[in-house]
XYZ file of C-alpha atoms in Angstrom:
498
model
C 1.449 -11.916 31.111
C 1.495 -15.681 32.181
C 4.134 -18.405 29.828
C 0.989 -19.620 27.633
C -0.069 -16.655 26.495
C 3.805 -15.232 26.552
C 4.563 -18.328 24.130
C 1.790 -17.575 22.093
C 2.954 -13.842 20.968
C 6.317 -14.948 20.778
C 5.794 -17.827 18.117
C 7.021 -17.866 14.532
C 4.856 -18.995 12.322
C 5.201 -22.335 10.127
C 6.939 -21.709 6.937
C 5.261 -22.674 4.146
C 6.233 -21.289 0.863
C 9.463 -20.038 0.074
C 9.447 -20.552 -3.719
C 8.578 -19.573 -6.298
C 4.895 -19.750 -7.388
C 4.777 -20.547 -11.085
C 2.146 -21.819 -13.762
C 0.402 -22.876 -10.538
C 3.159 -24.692 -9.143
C 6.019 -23.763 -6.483
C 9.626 -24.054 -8.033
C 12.847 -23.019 -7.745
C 14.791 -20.322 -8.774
C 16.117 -21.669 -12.227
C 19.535 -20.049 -10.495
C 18.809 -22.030 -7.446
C 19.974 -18.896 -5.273
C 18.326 -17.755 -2.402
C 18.332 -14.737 -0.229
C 17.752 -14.797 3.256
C 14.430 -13.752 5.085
C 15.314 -11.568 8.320
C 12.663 -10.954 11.397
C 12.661 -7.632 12.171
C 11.866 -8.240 15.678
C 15.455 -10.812 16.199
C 17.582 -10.014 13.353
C 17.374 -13.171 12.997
C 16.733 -15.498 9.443
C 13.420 -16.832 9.346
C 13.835 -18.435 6.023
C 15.644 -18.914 3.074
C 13.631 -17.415 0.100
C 14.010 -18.235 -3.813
C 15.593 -15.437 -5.593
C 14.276 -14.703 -8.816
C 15.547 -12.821 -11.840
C 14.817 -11.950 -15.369
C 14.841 -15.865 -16.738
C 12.306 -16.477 -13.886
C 10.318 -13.394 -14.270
C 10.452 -14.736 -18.247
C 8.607 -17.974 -17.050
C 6.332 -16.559 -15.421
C 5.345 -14.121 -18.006
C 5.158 -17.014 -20.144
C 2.683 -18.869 -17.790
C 0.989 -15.485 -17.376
C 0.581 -14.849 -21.348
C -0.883 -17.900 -22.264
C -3.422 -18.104 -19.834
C -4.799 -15.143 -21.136
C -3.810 -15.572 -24.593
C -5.511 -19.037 -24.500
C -6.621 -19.898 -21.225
C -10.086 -19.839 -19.581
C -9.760 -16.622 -17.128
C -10.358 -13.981 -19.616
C -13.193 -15.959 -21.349
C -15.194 -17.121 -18.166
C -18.605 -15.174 -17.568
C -17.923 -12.488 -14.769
C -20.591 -14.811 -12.476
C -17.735 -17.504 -12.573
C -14.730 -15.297 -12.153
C -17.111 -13.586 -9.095
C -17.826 -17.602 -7.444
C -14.418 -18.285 -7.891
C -12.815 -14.744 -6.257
C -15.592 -15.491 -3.240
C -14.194 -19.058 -3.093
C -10.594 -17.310 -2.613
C -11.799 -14.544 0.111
C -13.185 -17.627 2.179
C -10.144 -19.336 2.119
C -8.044 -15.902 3.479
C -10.838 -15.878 6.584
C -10.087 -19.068 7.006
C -6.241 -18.691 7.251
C -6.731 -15.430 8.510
C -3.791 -17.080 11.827
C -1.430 -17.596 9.406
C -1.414 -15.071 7.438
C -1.810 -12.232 10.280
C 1.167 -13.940 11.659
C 3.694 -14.094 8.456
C 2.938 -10.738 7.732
C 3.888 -9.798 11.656
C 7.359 -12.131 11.610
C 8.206 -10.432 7.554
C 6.868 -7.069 7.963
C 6.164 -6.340 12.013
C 2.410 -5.729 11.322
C 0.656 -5.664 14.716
C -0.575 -9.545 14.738
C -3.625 -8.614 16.955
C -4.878 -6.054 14.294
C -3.994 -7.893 11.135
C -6.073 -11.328 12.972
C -8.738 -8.997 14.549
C -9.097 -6.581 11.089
C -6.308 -5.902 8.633
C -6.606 -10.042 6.923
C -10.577 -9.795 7.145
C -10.449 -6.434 5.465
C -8.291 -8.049 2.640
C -10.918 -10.649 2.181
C -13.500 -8.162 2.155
C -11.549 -5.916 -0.459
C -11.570 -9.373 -2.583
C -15.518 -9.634 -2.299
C -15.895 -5.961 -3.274
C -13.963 -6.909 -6.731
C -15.946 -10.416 -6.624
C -18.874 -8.386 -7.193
C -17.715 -6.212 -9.902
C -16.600 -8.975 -11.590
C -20.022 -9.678 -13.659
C -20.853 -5.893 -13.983
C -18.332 -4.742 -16.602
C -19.823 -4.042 -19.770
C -19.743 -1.551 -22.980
C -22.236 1.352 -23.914
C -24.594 1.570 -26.845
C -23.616 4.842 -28.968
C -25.669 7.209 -30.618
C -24.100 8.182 -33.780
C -24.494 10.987 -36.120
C -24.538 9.062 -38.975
C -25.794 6.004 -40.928
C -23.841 4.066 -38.020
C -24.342 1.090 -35.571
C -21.485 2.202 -32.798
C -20.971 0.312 -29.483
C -17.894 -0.232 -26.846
C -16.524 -2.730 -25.747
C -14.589 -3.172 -22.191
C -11.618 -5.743 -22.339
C -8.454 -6.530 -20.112
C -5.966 -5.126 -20.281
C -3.866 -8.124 -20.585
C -0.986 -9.791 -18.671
C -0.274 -7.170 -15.231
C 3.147 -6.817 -13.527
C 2.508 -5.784 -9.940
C 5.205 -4.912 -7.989
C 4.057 -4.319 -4.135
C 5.777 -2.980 -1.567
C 7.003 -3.992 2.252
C 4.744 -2.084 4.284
C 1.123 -3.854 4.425
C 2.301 -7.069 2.507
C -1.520 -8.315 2.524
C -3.368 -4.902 1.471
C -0.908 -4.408 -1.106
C -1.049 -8.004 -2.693
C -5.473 -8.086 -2.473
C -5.402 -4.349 -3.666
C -3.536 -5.245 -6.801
C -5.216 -8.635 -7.949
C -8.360 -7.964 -6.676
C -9.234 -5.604 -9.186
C -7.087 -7.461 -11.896
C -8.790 -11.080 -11.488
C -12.225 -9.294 -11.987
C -11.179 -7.219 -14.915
C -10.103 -10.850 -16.345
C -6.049 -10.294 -16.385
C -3.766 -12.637 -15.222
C -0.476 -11.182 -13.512
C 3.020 -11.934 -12.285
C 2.957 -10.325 -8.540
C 7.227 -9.295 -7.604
C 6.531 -8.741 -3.690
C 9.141 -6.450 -1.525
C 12.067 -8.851 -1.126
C 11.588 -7.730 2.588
C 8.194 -9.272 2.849
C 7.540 -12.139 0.354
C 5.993 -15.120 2.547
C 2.475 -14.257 2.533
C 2.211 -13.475 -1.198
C 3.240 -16.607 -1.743
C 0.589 -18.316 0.600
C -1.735 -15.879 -1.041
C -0.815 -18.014 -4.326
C -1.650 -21.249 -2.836
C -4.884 -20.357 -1.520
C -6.028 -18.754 -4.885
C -4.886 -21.991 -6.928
C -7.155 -23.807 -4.145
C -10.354 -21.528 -4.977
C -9.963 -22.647 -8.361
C -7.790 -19.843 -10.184
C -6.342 -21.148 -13.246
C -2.864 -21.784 -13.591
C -0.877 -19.357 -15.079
C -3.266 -16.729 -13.579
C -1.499 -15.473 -10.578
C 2.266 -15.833 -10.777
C 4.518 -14.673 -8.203
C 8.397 -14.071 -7.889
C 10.028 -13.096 -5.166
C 13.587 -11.510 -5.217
C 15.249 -8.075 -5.743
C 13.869 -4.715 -6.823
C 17.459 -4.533 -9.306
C 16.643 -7.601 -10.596
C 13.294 -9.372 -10.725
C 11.647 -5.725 -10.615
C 13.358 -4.407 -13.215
C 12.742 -7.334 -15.394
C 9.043 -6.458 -14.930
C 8.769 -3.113 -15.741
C 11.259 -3.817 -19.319
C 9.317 -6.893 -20.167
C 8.095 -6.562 -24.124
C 5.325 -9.276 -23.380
C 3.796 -7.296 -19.958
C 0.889 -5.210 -21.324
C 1.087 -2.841 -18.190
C 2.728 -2.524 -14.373
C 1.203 -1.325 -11.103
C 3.509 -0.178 -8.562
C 3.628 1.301 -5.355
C 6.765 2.674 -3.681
C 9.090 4.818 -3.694
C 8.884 7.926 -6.073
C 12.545 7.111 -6.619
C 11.654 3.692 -8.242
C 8.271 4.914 -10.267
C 10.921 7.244 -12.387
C 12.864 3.784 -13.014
C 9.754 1.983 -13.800
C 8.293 4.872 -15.962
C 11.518 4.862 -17.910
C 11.462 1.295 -18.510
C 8.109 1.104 -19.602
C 8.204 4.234 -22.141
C 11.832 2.511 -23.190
C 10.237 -0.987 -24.036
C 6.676 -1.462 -25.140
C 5.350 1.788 -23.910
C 2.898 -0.771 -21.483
C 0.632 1.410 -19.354
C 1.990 2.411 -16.081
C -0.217 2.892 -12.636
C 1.985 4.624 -9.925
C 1.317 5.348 -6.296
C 4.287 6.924 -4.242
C 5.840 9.080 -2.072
C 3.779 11.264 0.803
C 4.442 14.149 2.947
C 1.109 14.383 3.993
C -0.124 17.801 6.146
C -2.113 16.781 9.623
C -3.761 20.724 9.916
C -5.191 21.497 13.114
C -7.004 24.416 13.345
C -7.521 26.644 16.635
C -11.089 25.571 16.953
C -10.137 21.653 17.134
C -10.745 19.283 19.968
C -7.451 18.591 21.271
C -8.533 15.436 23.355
C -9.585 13.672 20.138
C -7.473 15.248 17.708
C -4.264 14.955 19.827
C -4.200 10.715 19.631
C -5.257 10.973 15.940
C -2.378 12.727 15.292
C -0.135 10.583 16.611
C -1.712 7.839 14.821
C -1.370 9.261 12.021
C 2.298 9.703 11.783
C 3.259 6.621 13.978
C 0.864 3.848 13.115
C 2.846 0.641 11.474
C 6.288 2.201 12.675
C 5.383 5.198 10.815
C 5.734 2.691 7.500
C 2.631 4.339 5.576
C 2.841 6.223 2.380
C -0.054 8.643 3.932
C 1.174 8.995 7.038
C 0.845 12.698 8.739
C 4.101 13.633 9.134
C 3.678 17.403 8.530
C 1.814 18.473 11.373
C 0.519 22.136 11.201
C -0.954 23.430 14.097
C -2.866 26.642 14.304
C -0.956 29.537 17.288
C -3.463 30.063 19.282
C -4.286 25.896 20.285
C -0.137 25.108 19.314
C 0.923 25.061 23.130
C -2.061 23.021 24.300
C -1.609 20.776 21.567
C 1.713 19.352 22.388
C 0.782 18.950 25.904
C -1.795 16.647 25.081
C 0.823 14.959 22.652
C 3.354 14.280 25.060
C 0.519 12.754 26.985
C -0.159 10.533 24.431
C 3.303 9.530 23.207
C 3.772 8.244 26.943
C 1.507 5.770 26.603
C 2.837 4.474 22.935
C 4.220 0.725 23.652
C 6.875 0.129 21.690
C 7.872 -3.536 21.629
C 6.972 -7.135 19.819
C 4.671 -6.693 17.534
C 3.100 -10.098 18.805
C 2.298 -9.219 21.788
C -1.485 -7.578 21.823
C -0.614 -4.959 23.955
C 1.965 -3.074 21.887
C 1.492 0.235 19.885
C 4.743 0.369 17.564
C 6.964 -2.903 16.260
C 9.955 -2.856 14.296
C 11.114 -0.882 11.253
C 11.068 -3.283 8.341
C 15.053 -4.002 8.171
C 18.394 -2.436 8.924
C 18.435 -0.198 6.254
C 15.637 1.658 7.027
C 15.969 1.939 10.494
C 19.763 3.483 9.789
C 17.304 5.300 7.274
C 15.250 6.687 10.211
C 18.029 7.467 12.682
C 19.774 9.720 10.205
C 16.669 11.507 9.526
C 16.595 12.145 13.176
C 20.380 13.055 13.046
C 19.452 16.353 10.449
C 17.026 17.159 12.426
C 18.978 17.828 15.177
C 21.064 19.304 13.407
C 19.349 21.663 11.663
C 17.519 23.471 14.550
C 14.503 21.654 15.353
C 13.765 21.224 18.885
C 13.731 16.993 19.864
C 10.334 17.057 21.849
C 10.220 13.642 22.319
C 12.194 9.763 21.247
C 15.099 10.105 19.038
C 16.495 7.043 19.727
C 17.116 3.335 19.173
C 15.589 1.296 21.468
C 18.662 -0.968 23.295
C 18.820 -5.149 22.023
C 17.949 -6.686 18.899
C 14.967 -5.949 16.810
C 15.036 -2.521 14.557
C 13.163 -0.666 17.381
C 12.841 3.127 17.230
C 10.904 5.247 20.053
C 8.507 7.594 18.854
C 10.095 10.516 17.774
C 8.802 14.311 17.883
C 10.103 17.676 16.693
C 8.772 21.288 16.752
C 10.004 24.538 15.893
C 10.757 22.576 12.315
C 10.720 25.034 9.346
C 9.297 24.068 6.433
C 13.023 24.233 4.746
C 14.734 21.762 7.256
C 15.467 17.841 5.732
C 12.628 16.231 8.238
C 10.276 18.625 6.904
C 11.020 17.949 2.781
C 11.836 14.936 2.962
C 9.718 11.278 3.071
C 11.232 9.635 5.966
C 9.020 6.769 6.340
C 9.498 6.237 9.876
C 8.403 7.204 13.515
C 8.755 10.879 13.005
C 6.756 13.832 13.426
C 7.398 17.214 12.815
C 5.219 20.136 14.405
C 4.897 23.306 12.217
C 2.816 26.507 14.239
C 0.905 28.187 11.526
C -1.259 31.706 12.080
C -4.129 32.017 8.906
C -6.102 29.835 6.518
C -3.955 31.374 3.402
C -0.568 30.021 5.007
C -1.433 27.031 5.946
C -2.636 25.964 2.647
C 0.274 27.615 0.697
C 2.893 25.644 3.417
C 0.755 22.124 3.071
C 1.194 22.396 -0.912
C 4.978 23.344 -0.774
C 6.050 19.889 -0.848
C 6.666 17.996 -3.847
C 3.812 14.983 -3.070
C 0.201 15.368 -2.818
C -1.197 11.509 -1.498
C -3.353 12.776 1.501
C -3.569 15.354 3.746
C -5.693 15.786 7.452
C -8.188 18.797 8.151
C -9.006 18.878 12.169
C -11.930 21.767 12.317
C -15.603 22.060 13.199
C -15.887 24.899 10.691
C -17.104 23.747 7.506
C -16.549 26.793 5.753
C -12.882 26.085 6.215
C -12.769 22.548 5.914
C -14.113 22.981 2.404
C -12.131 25.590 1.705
C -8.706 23.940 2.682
C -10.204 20.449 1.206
C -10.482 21.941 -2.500
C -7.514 24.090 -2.028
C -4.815 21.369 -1.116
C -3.781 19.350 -3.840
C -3.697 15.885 -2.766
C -5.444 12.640 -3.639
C -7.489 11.568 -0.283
C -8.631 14.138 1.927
C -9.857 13.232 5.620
C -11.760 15.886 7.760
C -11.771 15.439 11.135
C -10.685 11.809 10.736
C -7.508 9.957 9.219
C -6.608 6.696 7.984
C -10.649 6.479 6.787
C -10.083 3.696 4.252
C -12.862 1.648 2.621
C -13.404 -0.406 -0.334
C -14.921 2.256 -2.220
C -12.663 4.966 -1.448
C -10.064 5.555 -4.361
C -6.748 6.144 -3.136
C -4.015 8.212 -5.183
C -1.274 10.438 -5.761
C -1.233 14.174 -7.292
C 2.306 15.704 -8.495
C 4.885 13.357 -7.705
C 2.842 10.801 -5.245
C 1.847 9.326 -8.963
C -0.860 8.550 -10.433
C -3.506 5.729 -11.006
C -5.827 4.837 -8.468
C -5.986 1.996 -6.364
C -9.086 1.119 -3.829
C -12.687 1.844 -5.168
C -13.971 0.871 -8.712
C -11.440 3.270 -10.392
C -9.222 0.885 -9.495
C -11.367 -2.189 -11.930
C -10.885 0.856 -14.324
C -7.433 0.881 -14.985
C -6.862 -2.911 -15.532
C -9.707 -2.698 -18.289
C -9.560 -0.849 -22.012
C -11.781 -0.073 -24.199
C -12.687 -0.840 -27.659
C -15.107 0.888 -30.249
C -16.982 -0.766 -32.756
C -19.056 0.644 -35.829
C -20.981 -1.030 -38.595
C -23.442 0.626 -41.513
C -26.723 0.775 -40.783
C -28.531 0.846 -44.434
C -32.475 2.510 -44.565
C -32.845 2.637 -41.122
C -36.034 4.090 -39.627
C -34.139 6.390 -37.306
C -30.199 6.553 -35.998
């Protein structure tokens, strides 16, 4: 790699934002704290961030309450809401550098996939809600009596979204996408791990021509700003995704406040089932990007893998073939695989995962360990012989882990894939139909991929069974959920017909 294009991967990007976003404007902290912004990559501070609490989060829902109470958002045609949302998905193309690159320095995102994809796909996922925007409408009813009945579809109101640290930029457009068309306006609390590009996300929305007050966002702690948020008597509902840990919290706030709708997508210990009749060569790299794509960071990752006897050996050949070729390493440069855990935490997080599997019996195939320097680097990391009882097996690690489970008949597999307490997705690798519709309606999970994983798309809901939550986000179930309805009857006196 010559210096220029060395220099290039290397860079941190210009720091823009770092307060609070407002009633349209950036402000301080009415504390005037600040916590401190850490690369991943250096261990180093990046920037000094406003740190919100409850008397900010109070502003904001403030701002956020009276522009739907009495501002112009709610009561603009859905064509105006759409120009303006297309206005706004323009404007992330357009800044897709920047943004691809805060989202690498906060969260470690590959930069050549979020410029290349991940940003454009955001935009996209803005367009698909753009579009929706004018198409949301009541039914005519046909009573049984003397009655004139018809719906109505409303918003829900004033939205607290509170986003995680893994995909700062799909998590931000999935949540206000779908809440700007339904005609809500929001206060956004992004992971304090990862809050720079929700707040350029903020400024470039205010430039499309979103009203003030319609897109608030505070950035500080989960204790704090979060919980604020979910106990809030003036938020009509909250949409979160994280931890199933955190969803009880937020569940118990809500029901212990205003009883404000709740939308929940969580925890995953999603099955990757290979069957004997599988390709290896192609299923072999989808497995491992399954589990170790984005540091192995994803709430659907396939960290249960289940591989039928009689293809088990061959298998993890062809994985340890793989794995050898995984680049670990900046997440700048274009030619790495796997960046940095998120923060210290979780990569002590990871690494004690590692330690009880070890412990426990499970046979280290492959990684285990810290990579030597700074950054939060972990190698890929590999068990078998793991029994569906050991603490890597149970257990979300959220990490660069993968454990390898040998399996003999249909019946156990399926019975070992739903013995887990989450149900977000789950991976069927077989040219046999019969089975892959068989396994797909007997596992009880949200998203199922067959012979493919990771198969996102605008249109494809995405959501939890059990304790992964519930709510979708993705698709136009998502519009749903930020919308309510309202029935309306009248007489209808010597009618000709009902």
């Amino acid at each position: 790699m010559n210096g220029n294009m060395e220099k290039a991967w290397m860079r941190i990007p210009d720091i823009k934002f770092t307060k609070l976003f407002i009633n349209g404007e950036f402000v301080d902290a009415i504390s005037g704290k600040t916590f401190e912004n850490i690369d991943p990559r250096t261990e180093e501070v990046i920037a000094n961030v406003s740190e919100g609490d409850k008397e900010d989060v109070d502003l904001a829902v403030k701002a956020a309450r009276q522009a739907f109470d009495h501002g112009p958002w709610p009561r603009l045609p859905g064509c105006e809401r759409r120009r303006i949302m297309l206005k706004f998905a323009d404007l992330i193309d357009e800044n897709v550098d920047e943004l691809a690159a805060l989202d690498t320095v906060d969260a470690a995102n590959l930069y050549s996939l979020g410029k290349a994809m991940q940003i454009h796909h955001g935009a996209e996922l803005i367009r698909y809600y753009a579009g929706a925007a004018d198409k949301i409408h009541g039914t005519t009813l046909k009573m049984s009596s003397e009655l004139q009945g018809y719906t109505l579809v409303e918003p829900i109101g004033v939205v607290g979204h509170i986003v995680p640290w893994n995909f700062p930029t799909q998590m931000f457009v999935m949540k206000v996408g779908p809440a700007l068309a339904a005609g809500c306006t929001m206060v956004v609390k992004p992971a304090e791990q990862t809050p720079l590009s929700a707040l350029y996300y903020a400024h470039l929305a205010k430039q499309a021509g979103v009203p003030d007050g319609v897109i608030n966002v505070v950035t500080g702690y989960g204790s704090t700003a979060g919980a604020a948020i979910s106990s809030h008597m003036d938020i009509d509902m909250v949409s979160f995704t994280g931890s199933t840990e955190t969803g009880h919290r937020i569940m118990q706030a809500a029901a212990t406040s205003n009883l404000k709708a709740v939308s929940l997508e969580l925890g995953g210990k999603s099955p990757f089932i290979v069957f004997d009749d599988a390709d290896v060569d192609r299923v072999a790299p989808l497995a491992l990007l399954g589990c170790f794509f984005n540091q192995g960071q994803i709430c659907v990752a396939g960290t249960r893998t289940f591989v039928q006897e009689g293809i088990h050996d061959k298998f993890v050949d062809r994985l340890l073939e793989e794995v050898k070729r995984w680049v670990v390493g900046d997440p700048f440069d274009p030619n790495v695989n796997q960046g940095p855990q998120v923060d210290k935490k979780q990569y002590k997080k990871i690494l004690s995962y590692i330690e009880h599997g070890k412990r426990e019996g499970a046979t280290l195939l492959a990684g285990g360990k810290p990579l030597p320097g700074k950054g939060y680097y972990i190698e890929p990391t590999i068990f078998t012989d793991v029994t569906d009882d050991m603490t890597i097996a149970k257990e979300e690690i959220f990490g660069p882990v993968m454990s390898i489970m040998k399996f003999k008949t249909v019946e156990e597999v399926i019975k070992r894939a739903n013995g887990t307490k989450y149900g977000l997705a789950a991976g069927i690798m077989t040219n046999d139909l019969n089975i892959a519709n068989t396994v797909a309606r007997s596992l009880r999970a949200g998203a199922i991929w067959i012979n493919c994983y990771f198969a996102f798309d605008n249109d494809l809901p995405i959501g939890g069974y059990k304790m992964s939550g519930f709510g979708k986000d993705m698709g136009i179930q998502a519009l749903h959920k930020y919308l309510q309805i309202k029935s309306v009857a009248t007489p209808i006196f010597n009618s000709p017909w009902l």
